[in-house]
Amino acid sequence: MRRAREEDLPALAPLLHSTAGDMYDRMAGSSERAVRVIVADAGRNGLASTWVAELDGVVAGAMVAYPYRDAAAHTRRFVSTLVRETPPWRWPAVAWLLWRGHRRAPAHPGKSLYVDALATAPEHQRRGVATALLRHAERTAATAGLSAVALDTPLTNAPALALYESAGFQVTESLPAKPPIPAGVTLVKELAA
């Protein structure tokens, strides 16, 4: 487990894209542009909140996590990068999607570490990578004096829900679908004091 580095971006960007590919593609206009936006966003200080798990010397998984109190700053940086990397004729669609997403955003505990993205490369699934990343999130939160780890996932992502619940996360909120935003759940794991 380590912080992501710039040389990880070719492996990292597709992993992060896989966490919400449909939404990234809708905002950017294509998968290729969405991956470019992810790379550019990571290059604008996003690597500071990104960790990778390595297996056999290759990036096997990735996690973006930061204190929830910093979520607005992360969103502003991403939107700024998205606008810079997206043609102007896409901006109305970007604004509409962001507005829809913001109106539906769940509230997380203020003193939590928010896991914004968590992904394991398909060839490394079922080898404990995601579990190791979640444990790292818990250690990071505890070290930062935070009392919980929070995340959200689509309701249809049964494997992720099973993983999170087996790791001790509890569903705190269910959100109905509001197209194009799918139905989702918020999960929180309170950390021992």
Short mmCIF file of C-alpha atoms in Angstrom, two decimals:
data_model
loop_
_atom_site.label_atom_id
_atom_site.label_comp_id
_atom_site.label_asym_id
_atom_site.label_seq_id
_atom_site.Cartn_x
_atom_site.Cartn_y
_atom_site.Cartn_z
CA MET A 1 0.00 0.00 0.00
CA ARG A 2 1.39 3.39 -0.97
CA ARG A 3 0.47 6.81 -2.25
CA ALA A 4 -0.09 6.94 -5.97
CA ARG A 5 2.65 8.42 -8.13
CA GLU A 6 2.53 10.06 -11.52
CA GLU A 7 3.96 6.96 -13.19
CA ASP A 8 0.91 5.02 -11.90
CA LEU A 9 -1.52 7.10 -13.96
CA PRO A 10 -1.70 4.76 -17.00
CA ALA A 11 -2.90 1.93 -14.72
CA LEU A 12 -4.72 4.15 -12.24
CA ALA A 13 -6.95 6.16 -14.59
CA PRO A 14 -8.85 3.16 -16.05
CA LEU A 15 -9.34 1.76 -12.54
CA LEU A 16 -10.80 5.03 -11.26
CA HIS A 17 -12.92 5.35 -14.40
CA SER A 18 -14.39 1.90 -13.70
CA THR A 19 -15.87 3.15 -10.41
CA ALA A 20 -18.39 5.43 -12.15
CA GLY A 21 -17.69 5.03 -15.86
CA ASP A 22 -21.20 5.84 -17.02
CA MET A 23 -21.29 9.16 -15.15
CA TYR A 24 -17.74 10.10 -16.15
CA ASP A 25 -18.61 9.35 -19.79
CA ARG A 26 -21.83 11.37 -19.63
CA MET A 27 -20.00 14.39 -18.24
CA ALA A 28 -16.97 14.21 -20.52
CA GLY A 29 -18.80 13.04 -23.64
CA SER A 30 -16.75 9.87 -24.21
CA SER A 31 -14.76 7.25 -22.32
CA GLU A 32 -11.51 8.45 -23.83
CA ARG A 33 -12.09 12.06 -22.74
CA ALA A 34 -13.27 10.88 -19.31
CA VAL A 35 -9.99 9.02 -18.75
CA ARG A 36 -8.07 12.13 -19.85
CA VAL A 37 -10.04 14.19 -17.31
CA ILE A 38 -9.21 11.68 -14.58
CA VAL A 39 -5.50 11.85 -15.47
CA ALA A 40 -5.56 15.66 -15.53
CA ASP A 41 -7.45 15.84 -12.22
CA ALA A 42 -5.01 13.46 -10.55
CA GLY A 43 -2.15 15.57 -11.87
CA ARG A 44 -3.66 18.66 -10.20
CA ASN A 45 -2.97 17.37 -6.69
CA GLY A 46 -5.40 14.44 -6.82
CA LEU A 47 -2.57 12.00 -6.19
CA ALA A 48 -2.28 13.36 -2.65
CA SER A 49 -5.53 11.58 -1.78
CA THR A 50 -4.98 8.48 -3.92
CA TRP A 51 -3.50 5.18 -2.79
CA VAL A 52 -2.58 2.11 -4.77
CA ALA A 53 -2.27 -1.51 -3.74
CA GLU A 54 0.43 -3.44 -5.54
CA LEU A 55 0.57 -7.16 -6.18
CA ASP A 56 3.56 -8.69 -7.87
CA GLY A 57 4.91 -5.19 -8.62
CA VAL A 58 1.85 -3.94 -10.53
CA VAL A 59 -1.06 -1.70 -9.54
CA ALA A 60 -3.77 -4.12 -8.44
CA GLY A 61 -6.18 -1.64 -6.90
CA ALA A 62 -6.74 2.02 -6.16
CA MET A 63 -8.58 4.18 -3.67
CA VAL A 64 -9.31 7.90 -3.53
CA ALA A 65 -10.09 8.99 0.03
CA TYR A 66 -10.02 12.28 1.91
CA PRO A 67 -11.61 13.88 4.96
CA TYR A 68 -15.26 14.52 4.15
CA ARG A 69 -14.86 18.14 5.22
CA ASP A 70 -12.63 18.54 2.12
CA ALA A 71 -15.24 17.15 -0.30
CA ALA A 72 -16.28 20.56 -1.66
CA ALA A 73 -12.66 21.45 -2.52
CA HIS A 74 -12.18 18.10 -4.29
CA THR A 75 -15.40 18.64 -6.25
CA ARG A 76 -14.36 22.16 -7.28
CA ARG A 77 -10.97 20.90 -8.49
CA PHE A 78 -12.59 18.09 -10.47
CA VAL A 79 -15.19 20.41 -12.05
CA SER A 80 -12.48 22.93 -12.94
CA THR A 81 -10.46 20.17 -14.62
CA LEU A 82 -13.54 18.78 -16.36
CA VAL A 83 -14.44 22.19 -17.80
CA ARG A 84 -10.86 22.76 -18.94
CA GLU A 85 -10.71 19.35 -20.66
CA THR A 86 -14.24 19.39 -22.15
CA PRO A 87 -15.40 21.30 -25.23
CA PRO A 88 -17.71 24.24 -24.45
CA TRP A 89 -20.70 22.62 -26.16
CA ARG A 90 -20.59 19.89 -23.45
CA TRP A 91 -20.76 22.41 -20.58
CA PRO A 92 -24.60 22.54 -20.34
CA ALA A 93 -24.71 18.74 -19.99
CA VAL A 94 -21.93 18.89 -17.38
CA ALA A 95 -23.81 21.58 -15.42
CA TRP A 96 -27.06 19.62 -15.54
CA LEU A 97 -25.42 16.38 -14.35
CA LEU A 98 -23.57 18.15 -11.55
CA TRP A 99 -26.76 19.88 -10.45
CA ARG A 100 -28.67 16.57 -10.43
CA GLY A 101 -25.87 14.84 -8.54
CA HIS A 102 -25.50 17.65 -6.01
CA ARG A 103 -29.23 17.69 -5.25
CA ARG A 104 -29.04 13.97 -4.51
CA ALA A 105 -25.73 13.86 -2.67
CA PRO A 106 -25.89 12.01 0.64
CA ALA A 107 -24.69 13.57 3.86
CA HIS A 108 -21.75 11.83 5.50
CA PRO A 109 -20.51 12.27 9.06
CA GLY A 110 -18.44 15.45 9.24
CA LYS A 111 -15.56 13.69 11.01
CA SER A 112 -15.26 10.88 8.49
CA LEU A 113 -12.80 9.84 5.83
CA TYR A 114 -14.77 9.72 2.59
CA VAL A 115 -13.83 6.94 0.17
CA ASP A 116 -14.66 8.58 -3.14
CA ALA A 117 -13.48 5.69 -5.31
CA LEU A 118 -12.33 2.12 -4.71
CA ALA A 119 -11.45 -0.31 -7.49
CA THR A 120 -9.59 -3.55 -8.02
CA ALA A 121 -8.20 -4.56 -11.41
CA PRO A 122 -10.28 -7.48 -12.75
CA GLU A 123 -7.27 -9.82 -12.88
CA HIS A 124 -6.62 -9.18 -9.16
CA GLN A 125 -10.14 -9.50 -7.79
CA ARG A 126 -10.84 -11.95 -4.98
CA ARG A 127 -7.28 -11.61 -3.68
CA GLY A 128 -7.96 -9.24 -0.76
CA VAL A 129 -6.98 -6.02 -2.56
CA ALA A 130 -10.19 -4.10 -1.80
CA THR A 131 -10.19 -5.33 1.80
CA ALA A 132 -6.60 -4.13 2.22
CA LEU A 133 -7.54 -0.72 0.78
CA LEU A 134 -10.49 -0.43 3.18
CA ARG A 135 -8.26 -1.31 6.14
CA HIS A 136 -5.83 1.35 4.96
CA ALA A 137 -8.72 3.84 4.88
CA GLU A 138 -9.52 2.96 8.49
CA ARG A 139 -5.90 3.45 9.58
CA THR A 140 -5.71 6.74 7.65
CA ALA A 141 -8.90 7.98 9.29
CA ALA A 142 -7.73 7.02 12.78
CA THR A 143 -4.35 8.67 12.25
CA ALA A 144 -6.11 11.86 11.12
CA GLY A 145 -8.33 11.85 14.22
CA LEU A 146 -11.48 11.02 12.25
CA SER A 147 -14.17 8.86 13.79
CA ALA A 148 -15.59 7.04 10.76
CA VAL A 149 -15.08 5.93 7.17
CA ALA A 150 -17.93 6.68 4.75
CA LEU A 151 -18.66 5.75 1.15
CA ASP A 152 -21.51 5.25 -1.28
CA THR A 153 -22.19 2.73 -4.01
CA PRO A 154 -24.95 1.96 -6.50
CA LEU A 155 -27.64 -0.31 -5.09
CA THR A 156 -27.06 -2.68 -8.01
CA ASN A 157 -23.40 -3.27 -7.05
CA ALA A 158 -24.05 -6.43 -5.01
CA PRO A 159 -20.37 -7.51 -4.80
CA ALA A 160 -19.34 -4.11 -3.38
CA LEU A 161 -22.24 -4.11 -0.90
CA ALA A 162 -21.25 -7.59 0.30
CA LEU A 163 -17.62 -6.48 0.69
CA TYR A 164 -18.52 -3.32 2.62
CA GLU A 165 -20.95 -5.09 4.92
CA SER A 166 -18.44 -7.88 5.62
CA ALA A 167 -15.88 -5.17 6.48
CA GLY A 168 -18.24 -3.76 9.13
CA PHE A 169 -19.88 -0.92 7.18
CA GLN A 170 -23.56 -0.25 7.82
CA VAL A 171 -26.08 1.23 5.43
CA THR A 172 -27.08 4.65 6.76
CA GLU A 173 -29.10 5.96 3.82
CA SER A 174 -30.78 4.59 0.72
CA LEU A 175 -31.26 6.92 -2.21
CA PRO A 176 -33.81 6.21 -4.94
CA ALA A 177 -32.85 6.46 -8.59
CA LYS A 178 -33.27 9.87 -10.19
CA PRO A 179 -32.10 9.36 -13.75
CA PRO A 180 -29.41 9.57 -14.80
CA ILE A 181 -28.27 9.02 -11.19
CA PRO A 182 -28.80 5.36 -10.20
CA ALA A 183 -30.25 4.22 -6.89
CA GLY A 184 -27.57 4.06 -4.26
CA VAL A 185 -26.72 3.51 -0.64
CA THR A 186 -24.48 5.29 1.82
CA LEU A 187 -22.43 3.15 4.15
CA VAL A 188 -20.50 4.19 7.25
CA LYS A 189 -18.12 2.36 9.54
CA GLU A 190 -17.68 3.95 12.94
CA LEU A 191 -14.15 3.51 14.25
CA ALA A 192 -13.38 2.42 17.80
CA ALA A 193 -12.29 5.31 19.98
#
